[in-house]
Amino acid sequence: MPEQEQFRLLIGGKPVDAISGKTFESQNPYTGTPWATISDGGPEDIDAAVAAARAALDGEWGSMTGFQRAACLRRLGDLVTANAETLARQEVNDSGKLYREMLGQLNGLGSWYHYYAGLAQTIEGRQIPAPNPNYLVYTRREPVGVVAAITPWNSPLLLMTWKLAPALAAGCTIVVKPSEHAPASTLGFAQLIEQAGIPAGVVNVVTGLSREVGEHLSTHPGVDKVAFTGSTATGRAVAKAAADRLIPATLELGGKSPQVVFPDADLQAAANGLVAGVFAASGQTCMAGSRLIVHRDVHDELVRLVAERASQIKLGDPFDADTEMGPVANGPQYDKVRGYLDTAREEGATIAYGGATEDSLGGYFIQPTVLSVKPTDTVFREEVFGPVLSAVTFTDEDEAVTLANDTPYGLAGAVWTKDVHRAHRIAGKIRAGSVWINAYRVVAPSVPFGGYKQSGLGRENGTASLDAYLETKSVWVELTGGTRDPFTLG
Ligand code: NAD
């Protein structure tokens, strides 16, 4: 058996073992065997990382200009691109996602650092006219401070980058805590920080098997802001902890996104968009378009097209260039998806394709599944986080909008139609943070992403995200040099 790769924490600019000396193993979900040994950090490592982040904020990093931080960000972006293959391999070994998808994602990730490098140079306050002519008033934009970034297992480096790049642009320091289910790539990425010329302690990474590690970080008195991506249940706990400490929290949570297909749509294109939306990454994306809301006149044809394409999807080794779908990422997730398929059958779903595990391949394979269901069915209402598409029908536009919005989530959605008026009308009515028209699953550094309702708080990407890592300070300068009556205002 090949020797396991070793990954250590990054605290204060140094790769270190956990203070306890403990390690845990990361399992490859395709081979079913451990492939990496990971430092098993605990609360004491979080304490050390937060202290290092605070010291860095008060040190060299805190006095650097936006132009100097931009240079660091550009170098980091270039390093991510130069190391894309290694990082992609680590992501695949950890999560079973396709190598070609991860390589594409890593090759694009540098552009996030470059985009925020540009913004780092533009952070400026304003001179504000005051009603009292004796004052000059201006604002300064200052970093919010030490940031806790907590990420899930499904796209560790992408979702970390959505926090790290704007945080560094703003001048913050950060402690990153990746998921216990996919910890290695974030520690692999941490090895690039020093090469980018980023001072020690600005970026720290602590991994740990226990979920208490994330809890300790999100409740830590030394943290000034929490940026979290994960499930709605954990996000709620993080938000409560932030409220107790009265610090800001940005939350990117779950989704149950609708894809609304009208009878005039290009059904081939819609079928392709549905496949991309729910079977890419084996359905393990927060923005999975898992609810198909299709006009009853084209339901049978569209479901047939999607089921036909699903039946051709090549399952297998995530490193194989021909593979289109890998396993789901871990045992608990595999059990969860199987549970939803059992419930769907019990509730009377019609299976157009799939509906079972693919045991012949070993690993945690689930067949791409296409179901026709009732709007009340569990599989149509709850986030499965697996390769399962559930279809319901509508007869008119109002019913389509009602079905699309009948969910506690509001992360994303799509409208498929050739009618330009209807396309924009429906896009305006879907209560979600991103709506694609005749497309699905496109994101960019410059375009805000985030959720309505229980899908989250705040936005990542774009200029809005930078604001979330900045405080505004108003500075009043008395211009006359005189004294004033201390018992009147102004
Ligand atoms: P999760 O909520 O179980 O865990 C997320 C992270 O939080 C992990 O690092 C975990 O260790 C940590 N954590 C656990 N308990 C904690 C606590 N009490 N306080 C602070 N941190 C804690 O989520 P997951 O299973 O890793 O990820 C899947 C979920 O993430 C899905 O629901 C998915 O929709 C969501 N997600 C959302 C987005 C988005 O952008 N909206 C993107 C990807 C994934």
Coordinates of C-alpha atoms and ligand atoms in Angstrom, one line a residue:
M1 CA 0.0 0.0 0.0
P2 CA 1.4 3.5 -0.9
E3 CA 2.6 5.6 2.0
Q4 CA 0.0 8.1 3.2
E5 CA 0.6 11.8 2.5
Q6 CA 1.1 13.9 5.7
F7 CA -0.6 17.2 6.3
R8 CA 0.1 19.6 9.2
L9 CA -1.6 22.6 10.6
L10 CA -0.5 26.1 9.6
I11 CA -0.2 28.4 12.7
G12 CA 1.8 31.6 12.8
G13 CA 3.5 30.9 9.5
K14 CA 4.8 27.5 10.5
P15 CA 3.6 24.0 9.6
V16 CA 3.0 22.4 13.0
D17 CA 1.6 19.2 14.6
A18 CA -1.5 19.5 16.7
I19 CA -0.5 20.4 20.3
S20 CA -1.9 17.0 21.4
G21 CA 0.3 15.3 18.9
K22 CA -2.8 13.4 17.6
T23 CA -3.6 12.8 13.9
F24 CA -6.6 11.4 12.0
E25 CA -6.9 9.8 8.5
S26 CA -8.7 11.1 5.5
Q27 CA -10.4 8.4 3.5
N28 CA -10.6 8.4 -0.3
P29 CA -14.3 7.7 -1.0
Y30 CA -13.6 5.9 -4.3
T31 CA -10.9 3.4 -3.1
G32 CA -12.5 3.3 0.4
T33 CA -9.0 3.5 1.9
P34 CA -7.2 6.2 3.9
W35 CA -4.8 8.2 1.8
A36 CA -3.6 11.0 4.1
T37 CA -2.7 11.6 7.7
I38 CA -4.0 14.9 9.0
S39 CA -3.0 16.8 12.2
D40 CA -6.0 16.5 14.6
G41 CA -6.2 20.0 16.0
G42 CA -8.2 20.9 19.1
P43 CA -9.4 24.0 21.0
E44 CA -5.8 24.7 22.1
D45 CA -4.6 24.8 18.5
I46 CA -7.5 27.2 17.6
D47 CA -6.4 29.4 20.5
A48 CA -2.9 29.5 19.1
A49 CA -4.1 30.3 15.6
V50 CA -6.4 33.1 16.8
A51 CA -3.5 34.6 18.8
A52 CA -1.3 34.4 15.7
A53 CA -3.9 36.0 13.6
R54 CA -4.3 38.9 16.1
A55 CA -0.5 39.4 16.3
A56 CA -0.3 39.5 12.5
L57 CA -3.1 42.1 12.4
D58 CA -1.3 44.3 14.9
G59 CA 2.1 43.7 13.1
E60 CA 3.5 44.0 9.6
W61 CA 0.3 43.1 7.8
G62 CA -1.8 45.7 9.6
S63 CA 0.5 48.4 8.4
M64 CA 0.7 47.3 4.7
T65 CA -1.1 49.3 2.1
G66 CA -3.8 48.0 -0.2
F67 CA -1.3 48.0 -3.0
Q68 CA 1.1 45.8 -1.0
R69 CA -1.8 43.4 -0.1
A70 CA -2.8 43.4 -3.8
A71 CA 0.7 42.2 -4.7
C72 CA 0.4 39.3 -2.2
L73 CA -3.0 38.4 -3.6
R74 CA -1.7 38.4 -7.2
R75 CA 1.2 36.1 -6.2
L76 CA -1.2 33.8 -4.4
G77 CA -3.5 33.6 -7.4
D78 CA -0.5 32.7 -9.6
L79 CA 0.7 30.1 -7.1
V80 CA -2.8 28.4 -7.1
T81 CA -2.7 28.2 -10.9
A82 CA 0.9 26.8 -10.8
N83 CA -0.1 24.2 -8.3
A84 CA -3.6 23.5 -9.7
E85 CA -2.8 19.8 -10.5
T86 CA -1.5 19.0 -7.0
L87 CA -4.4 20.8 -5.3
A88 CA -7.0 19.2 -7.6
R89 CA -5.5 15.7 -6.9
Q90 CA -5.8 16.4 -3.1
E91 CA -9.5 17.5 -3.5
V92 CA -10.3 14.3 -5.5
N93 CA -8.6 12.0 -3.0
D94 CA -10.5 13.7 -0.2
S95 CA -14.0 14.0 -1.8
G96 CA -14.3 11.7 -4.9
K97 CA -15.1 14.6 -7.1
L98 CA -14.0 14.4 -10.7
Y99 CA -10.4 15.3 -11.4
R100 CA -11.3 17.1 -14.6
E101 CA -13.9 19.2 -12.8
M102 CA -11.5 20.0 -9.9
L103 CA -8.7 20.8 -12.3
G104 CA -11.0 23.2 -14.1
Q105 CA -12.1 24.7 -10.8
L106 CA -8.5 25.1 -9.5
N107 CA -7.4 26.6 -12.8
G108 CA -10.1 29.2 -12.5
L109 CA -9.5 29.9 -8.8
G110 CA -6.6 32.2 -9.3
S111 CA -8.9 34.7 -10.9
W112 CA -10.6 35.2 -7.5
Y113 CA -7.3 36.4 -6.0
H114 CA -6.6 38.6 -9.0
Y115 CA -10.1 40.2 -8.9
Y116 CA -9.8 41.0 -5.1
A117 CA -6.2 42.2 -5.7
G118 CA -7.7 44.8 -8.0
L119 CA -10.3 45.8 -5.3
A120 CA -7.6 45.9 -2.6
Q121 CA -6.2 48.9 -4.3
T122 CA -9.5 50.8 -4.5
I123 CA -10.6 50.7 -0.9
E124 CA -11.3 54.3 -0.1
G125 CA -13.2 56.5 2.4
R126 CA -15.2 59.6 1.6
Q127 CA -15.0 63.2 2.5
I128 CA -18.5 64.1 3.8
P129 CA -19.9 67.6 3.9
A130 CA -20.9 68.4 7.5
P131 CA -23.7 70.8 8.4
N132 CA -21.3 72.6 10.8
P133 CA -18.7 74.4 8.7
N134 CA -16.1 74.1 11.5
Y135 CA -15.5 70.5 10.8
L136 CA -13.8 68.4 8.1
V137 CA -15.4 64.9 8.2
Y138 CA -14.0 61.9 6.4
T139 CA -14.5 58.1 6.6
R140 CA -11.8 55.4 6.7
R141 CA -12.5 51.8 5.7
E142 CA -10.7 49.5 8.1
P143 CA -10.4 45.7 8.3
V144 CA -13.0 44.1 10.5
G145 CA -10.2 42.2 12.2
V146 CA -9.6 38.5 12.8
V147 CA -11.9 36.3 10.6
A148 CA -13.0 32.7 11.3
A149 CA -13.7 30.9 8.0
I150 CA -15.5 27.6 8.4
T151 CA -16.0 25.5 5.2
P152 CA -17.8 22.3 4.2
W153 CA -16.5 19.2 2.4
N154 CA -18.0 19.6 -1.0
S155 CA -15.7 22.3 -2.5
P156 CA -13.2 23.2 0.2
L157 CA -10.8 25.4 -1.8
L158 CA -13.4 27.3 -3.8
L159 CA -15.5 28.0 -0.8
M160 CA -12.5 29.0 1.3
T161 CA -11.3 31.3 -1.5
W162 CA -14.7 33.1 -1.5
K163 CA -13.8 34.1 2.1
L164 CA -10.0 34.4 2.0
A165 CA -9.6 36.6 -1.0
P166 CA -11.9 39.4 0.1
A167 CA -10.7 39.1 3.7
L168 CA -7.1 39.6 2.6
A169 CA -8.0 42.4 0.3
A170 CA -9.7 44.2 3.2
G171 CA -6.6 43.7 5.4
C172 CA -8.1 41.1 7.8
T173 CA -6.3 38.1 9.1
I174 CA -7.9 34.7 9.2
V175 CA -8.2 31.3 10.8
V176 CA -9.6 28.6 8.3
K177 CA -11.3 25.5 9.6
P178 CA -12.1 23.0 6.8
S179 CA -14.4 20.1 7.1
E180 CA -13.3 17.0 8.9
H181 CA -14.5 15.0 5.8
A182 CA -12.2 16.8 3.4
P183 CA -9.4 18.5 5.3
A184 CA -6.2 17.8 3.2
S185 CA -6.5 20.3 0.3
T186 CA -6.8 23.3 2.6
L187 CA -3.6 22.3 4.3
G188 CA -2.0 21.7 0.9
F189 CA -3.0 25.2 -0.1
A190 CA -1.6 26.6 3.2
Q191 CA 1.9 25.6 2.0
L192 CA 1.6 28.4 -0.6
I193 CA 1.0 31.2 1.8
E194 CA 4.6 31.9 2.7
Q195 CA 5.7 31.8 -1.0
A196 CA 3.1 34.5 -1.8
G197 CA 5.0 36.8 0.6
I198 CA 2.1 36.9 3.0
P199 CA 3.5 37.6 6.5
A200 CA 3.4 34.8 9.1
G201 CA 0.1 34.5 11.0
V202 CA -2.1 36.3 8.4
V203 CA -3.5 33.0 7.3
N204 CA -3.8 30.0 9.7
V205 CA -5.4 26.7 9.0
V206 CA -6.5 24.3 11.8
T207 CA -8.1 20.9 11.0
G208 CA -9.7 18.6 13.5
L209 CA -11.8 15.5 13.6
S210 CA -14.2 16.7 16.2
R211 CA -16.9 19.1 15.3
E212 CA -16.1 21.0 18.5
V213 CA -13.1 22.5 16.7
G214 CA -15.4 24.6 14.5
E215 CA -17.6 25.4 17.4
H216 CA -14.6 26.6 19.5
L217 CA -13.5 28.8 16.6
S218 CA -17.0 30.3 15.9
T219 CA -17.5 31.1 19.6
H220 CA -13.9 32.3 20.2
P221 CA -13.6 35.7 22.0
G222 CA -10.7 36.7 19.8
V223 CA -12.7 36.4 16.5
D224 CA -14.2 39.6 15.0
K225 CA -16.3 38.0 12.2
V226 CA -17.4 34.6 11.1
A227 CA -17.7 33.5 7.5
F228 CA -19.4 30.1 7.3
T229 CA -20.5 27.7 4.5
G230 CA -22.3 24.6 5.4
S231 CA -25.6 23.2 6.4
T232 CA -28.5 25.3 7.5
A233 CA -28.6 23.5 10.9
T234 CA -24.9 24.3 11.7
G235 CA -25.3 27.8 10.2
R236 CA -28.0 28.5 12.7
A237 CA -25.7 27.5 15.5
V238 CA -23.0 29.7 14.1
A239 CA -25.4 32.7 13.8
K240 CA -26.6 32.2 17.4
A241 CA -23.0 32.2 18.6
A242 CA -22.2 35.3 16.6
A243 CA -25.4 37.0 18.0
D244 CA -24.3 36.2 21.5
R245 CA -21.0 38.0 20.9
L246 CA -22.6 40.7 18.7
I247 CA -20.1 40.0 15.8
P248 CA -21.1 39.9 12.1
A249 CA -21.6 36.5 10.4
T250 CA -21.9 35.7 6.7
L251 CA -23.6 32.5 6.1
E252 CA -23.8 30.4 2.8
L253 CA -26.2 27.5 3.6
G254 CA -28.2 24.8 2.0
G255 CA -30.5 25.0 -1.0
K256 CA -33.4 23.2 -2.9
S257 CA -33.2 25.2 -6.1
P258 CA -36.0 25.1 -8.7
Q259 CA -35.5 24.8 -12.5
V260 CA -38.7 26.0 -14.1
V261 CA -39.2 24.8 -17.7
F262 CA -41.9 26.3 -20.0
P263 CA -43.3 24.5 -23.0
D264 CA -41.5 26.9 -25.5
A265 CA -38.1 26.1 -24.1
D266 CA -35.4 24.3 -26.0
L267 CA -35.9 21.0 -24.3
Q268 CA -32.5 19.6 -25.3
A269 CA -30.8 22.6 -23.8
A270 CA -33.0 22.4 -20.7
A271 CA -32.2 18.7 -20.3
N272 CA -28.5 19.5 -20.5
G273 CA -28.9 22.2 -17.9
L274 CA -30.8 19.9 -15.6
V275 CA -28.0 17.3 -15.9
A276 CA -25.4 20.0 -15.2
G277 CA -27.4 21.3 -12.3
V278 CA -28.1 18.1 -10.4
F279 CA -25.7 15.4 -11.6
A280 CA -22.4 17.4 -11.8
A281 CA -20.4 16.7 -8.6
S282 CA -22.8 13.9 -7.9
G283 CA -25.4 16.5 -6.9
Q284 CA -23.3 17.6 -3.9
T285 CA -23.4 21.3 -4.6
C286 CA -25.3 23.9 -2.6
M287 CA -26.8 25.3 -5.8
A288 CA -27.9 21.9 -7.1
G289 CA -31.0 22.4 -9.3
S290 CA -32.8 19.5 -7.7
R291 CA -36.5 20.6 -8.2
L292 CA -37.7 20.4 -11.8
I293 CA -40.9 22.4 -12.2
V294 CA -42.1 21.6 -15.7
H295 CA -45.1 22.5 -17.8
R296 CA -47.4 19.5 -17.9
D297 CA -47.4 19.5 -21.8
V298 CA -43.7 18.8 -21.9
H299 CA -43.2 16.8 -18.7
D300 CA -43.0 13.4 -20.4
E301 CA -40.7 14.5 -23.1
L302 CA -38.3 16.4 -20.8
V303 CA -38.2 13.6 -18.2
R304 CA -37.5 11.1 -21.0
L305 CA -34.6 13.3 -22.3
V306 CA -33.1 13.7 -18.8
A307 CA -33.5 10.0 -17.9
E308 CA -32.0 9.0 -21.3
R309 CA -28.9 11.2 -20.6
A310 CA -28.8 10.0 -17.0
S311 CA -28.7 6.4 -18.2
Q312 CA -25.6 7.2 -20.3
I313 CA -23.7 8.9 -17.5
K314 CA -20.4 7.0 -16.9
L315 CA -19.8 6.3 -13.3
G316 CA -16.3 5.4 -12.1
D317 CA -12.9 6.4 -11.1
P318 CA -12.8 10.2 -10.5
F319 CA -9.3 10.3 -12.0
D320 CA -10.4 8.7 -15.3
A321 CA -10.9 11.3 -18.0
D322 CA -14.1 9.5 -19.3
T323 CA -15.8 9.4 -16.0
E324 CA -18.8 11.8 -15.6
M325 CA -19.9 11.0 -12.1
G326 CA -17.9 9.9 -9.1
P327 CA -19.0 8.5 -5.8
V328 CA -20.7 10.6 -3.1
A329 CA -18.1 12.0 -0.8
N330 CA -18.4 10.0 2.4
G331 CA -20.3 7.3 4.3
P332 CA -22.8 9.5 6.2
Q333 CA -23.7 11.3 2.9
Y334 CA -24.2 7.9 1.1
D335 CA -26.5 6.7 3.9
K336 CA -28.4 10.0 3.8
V337 CA -29.0 9.8 0.0
R338 CA -30.1 6.2 0.2
G339 CA -32.5 7.1 3.0
Y340 CA -34.1 9.8 0.7
L341 CA -34.5 7.2 -2.1
D342 CA -36.2 4.8 0.2
T343 CA -38.6 7.6 1.4
A344 CA -39.3 8.6 -2.2
R345 CA -40.3 5.0 -3.1
E346 CA -42.5 4.8 0.1
E347 CA -44.2 8.1 -0.8
G348 CA -45.0 6.8 -4.3
A349 CA -42.5 8.5 -6.6
T350 CA -42.3 7.3 -10.2
I351 CA -38.7 6.4 -11.1
A352 CA -37.8 7.4 -14.6
Y353 CA -34.2 6.3 -14.1
G354 CA -31.9 5.2 -11.3
G355 CA -33.2 5.1 -7.7
A356 CA -30.5 2.8 -6.3
T357 CA -26.9 2.4 -5.4
E358 CA -24.4 1.2 -7.9
D359 CA -22.7 -1.5 -5.9
S360 CA -20.7 -3.1 -8.7
L361 CA -18.2 -0.2 -8.6
G362 CA -17.4 -0.4 -4.9
G363 CA -17.2 3.0 -3.1
Y364 CA -20.2 5.1 -2.4
F365 CA -21.9 5.2 -5.8
I366 CA -25.5 6.3 -6.2
Q367 CA -27.2 6.1 -9.7
P368 CA -28.2 9.4 -11.2
T369 CA -31.8 9.4 -10.4
V370 CA -34.8 11.1 -12.1
L371 CA -38.1 11.0 -10.3
S372 CA -41.6 12.3 -10.9
V373 CA -43.2 13.2 -7.6
K374 CA -45.9 15.2 -5.8
P375 CA -45.0 18.7 -4.5
T376 CA -45.6 17.4 -0.9
D377 CA -43.0 14.6 -1.2
T378 CA -40.0 14.7 1.1
V379 CA -37.6 14.3 -1.8
F380 CA -39.0 17.4 -3.4
R381 CA -38.9 19.5 -0.2
E382 CA -35.6 18.6 1.6
E383 CA -32.0 19.0 0.5
V384 CA -30.8 15.6 -0.6
F385 CA -27.2 16.7 -1.6
G386 CA -27.0 13.8 -4.0
P387 CA -27.7 13.0 -7.7
V388 CA -31.5 13.0 -7.4
L389 CA -33.8 15.1 -9.6
S390 CA -37.5 15.4 -8.6
A391 CA -40.0 16.6 -11.1
V392 CA -43.5 18.1 -10.6
T393 CA -45.8 19.7 -13.2
F394 CA -47.5 23.1 -13.5
T395 CA -50.2 24.5 -15.8
D396 CA -49.8 28.3 -15.6
E397 CA -47.1 30.9 -14.8
D398 CA -48.6 31.7 -11.3
E399 CA -48.5 28.1 -10.3
A400 CA -44.9 27.7 -11.5
V401 CA -43.8 30.7 -9.4
T402 CA -45.8 29.4 -6.4
L403 CA -44.1 26.0 -6.7
A404 CA -40.7 27.5 -7.2
N405 CA -41.0 29.7 -4.1
D406 CA -42.7 27.0 -1.9
T407 CA -39.5 26.2 0.0
P408 CA -37.7 27.5 3.0
Y409 CA -34.5 27.8 0.8
G410 CA -33.6 30.6 -1.7
L411 CA -30.1 30.0 -3.0
A412 CA -30.6 29.7 -6.8
G413 CA -32.9 28.8 -9.6
A414 CA -33.4 28.8 -13.3
V415 CA -36.0 29.6 -16.0
W416 CA -36.0 27.9 -19.3
T417 CA -38.0 29.6 -22.0
K418 CA -37.5 31.4 -25.3
D419 CA -39.9 34.1 -24.4
V420 CA -37.7 37.1 -23.3
H421 CA -40.6 38.8 -21.5
R422 CA -41.5 35.8 -19.5
A423 CA -37.9 35.0 -18.7
H424 CA -37.2 38.3 -17.0
R425 CA -40.7 38.3 -15.4
I426 CA -40.1 34.9 -13.7
A427 CA -36.5 35.7 -12.8
G428 CA -37.8 38.7 -10.9
K429 CA -40.3 36.6 -9.1
I430 CA -38.1 33.7 -7.9
R431 CA -37.0 34.5 -4.4
A432 CA -33.4 33.3 -4.6
G433 CA -29.9 34.9 -4.7
S434 CA -29.0 33.7 -8.2
V435 CA -31.3 33.0 -11.1
W436 CA -30.0 31.8 -14.4
I437 CA -32.0 32.2 -17.7
N438 CA -31.5 29.3 -20.1
A439 CA -28.3 28.3 -18.2
Y440 CA -27.3 26.7 -14.8
R441 CA -24.4 26.6 -12.4
V442 CA -22.2 29.6 -13.5
V443 CA -20.4 31.6 -11.0
A444 CA -17.7 34.4 -11.2
P445 CA -15.5 36.4 -8.8
S446 CA -17.3 39.6 -9.8
V447 CA -20.9 38.3 -9.4
P448 CA -22.6 38.2 -5.9
F449 CA -23.6 34.8 -4.7
G450 CA -25.7 33.9 -1.6
G451 CA -29.1 33.0 -0.3
Y452 CA -32.5 34.4 0.4
K453 CA -34.5 32.9 3.3
Q454 CA -32.8 29.9 5.0
S455 CA -30.1 29.7 2.4
G456 CA -28.0 32.3 4.1
L457 CA -27.1 35.8 5.2
G458 CA -25.0 38.2 3.1
R459 CA -23.3 37.7 -0.2
E460 CA -19.9 36.3 -1.3
N461 CA -18.1 37.4 -4.4
G462 CA -18.3 40.8 -6.1
T463 CA -17.7 44.2 -4.3
A464 CA -20.4 43.5 -1.7
S465 CA -18.3 40.7 -0.3
L466 CA -15.4 43.1 0.3
D467 CA -17.7 45.4 2.3
A468 CA -18.5 42.5 4.6
Y469 CA -14.8 42.5 5.7
L470 CA -14.6 46.2 6.3
E471 CA -15.7 48.6 9.1
T472 CA -16.4 52.3 8.4
K473 CA -14.9 54.8 10.7
S474 CA -16.0 58.5 10.6
V475 CA -13.3 61.0 11.5
W476 CA -14.2 64.5 12.6
V477 CA -11.6 67.2 12.5
E478 CA -12.2 70.5 14.3
L479 CA -10.9 73.3 12.0
T480 CA -11.0 76.5 14.1
G481 CA -8.8 75.5 17.0
G482 CA -11.2 77.3 19.3
T483 CA -13.1 76.0 22.3
R484 CA -16.9 75.6 22.4
D485 CA -19.7 75.5 24.9
P486 CA -19.4 72.0 26.4
F487 CA -23.2 71.8 27.0
T488 CA -24.4 72.3 23.4
L489 CA -24.1 69.8 20.6
G490 CA -21.9 70.5 17.5
Ligands
NAD1 P1 -21.9 21.1 8.1 O1 -22.8 22.2 8.4 O2 -22.1 19.8 8.7 O3 -20.3 21.5 8.4 C1 -19.7 22.6 7.8 C2 -18.5 23.0 8.7 O4 -18.9 23.4 10.0 C3 -17.5 21.9 8.9 O5 -16.2 22.4 8.8 C4 -17.8 21.4 10.3 O6 -16.8 20.8 11.0 C5 -18.2 22.8 11.0 N1 -19.0 22.7 12.2 C6 -19.7 21.6 12.7 N2 -20.4 22.0 13.8 C7 -20.1 23.3 14.0 C8 -20.4 24.3 15.0 N3 -21.3 23.9 16.0 N4 -20.0 25.5 14.9 C9 -19.1 25.9 13.9 N5 -18.7 25.0 13.0 C10 -19.2 23.7 13.0 O7 -22.0 21.0 6.5 P2 -21.3 19.9 5.5 O8 -22.0 18.6 5.7 O9 -19.8 19.9 5.6 O10 -21.7 20.5 4.1 C11 -22.8 20.3 3.4 C12 -23.8 21.5 3.5 O11 -23.2 22.7 3.1 C13 -25.0 21.3 2.6 O12 -26.2 21.6 3.4 C14 -24.8 22.4 1.5 O13 -26.0 22.9 1.0 C15 -24.0 23.4 2.2 N6 -23.3 24.2 1.3 C16 -23.7 25.5 1.0 C17 -23.0 26.3 0.1 C18 -23.4 27.7 -0.2 O14 -22.6 28.4 -0.8 N7 -24.6 28.1 0.1 C19 -21.9 25.8 -0.6 C20 -21.5 24.5 -0.3 C21 -22.2 23.7 0.7

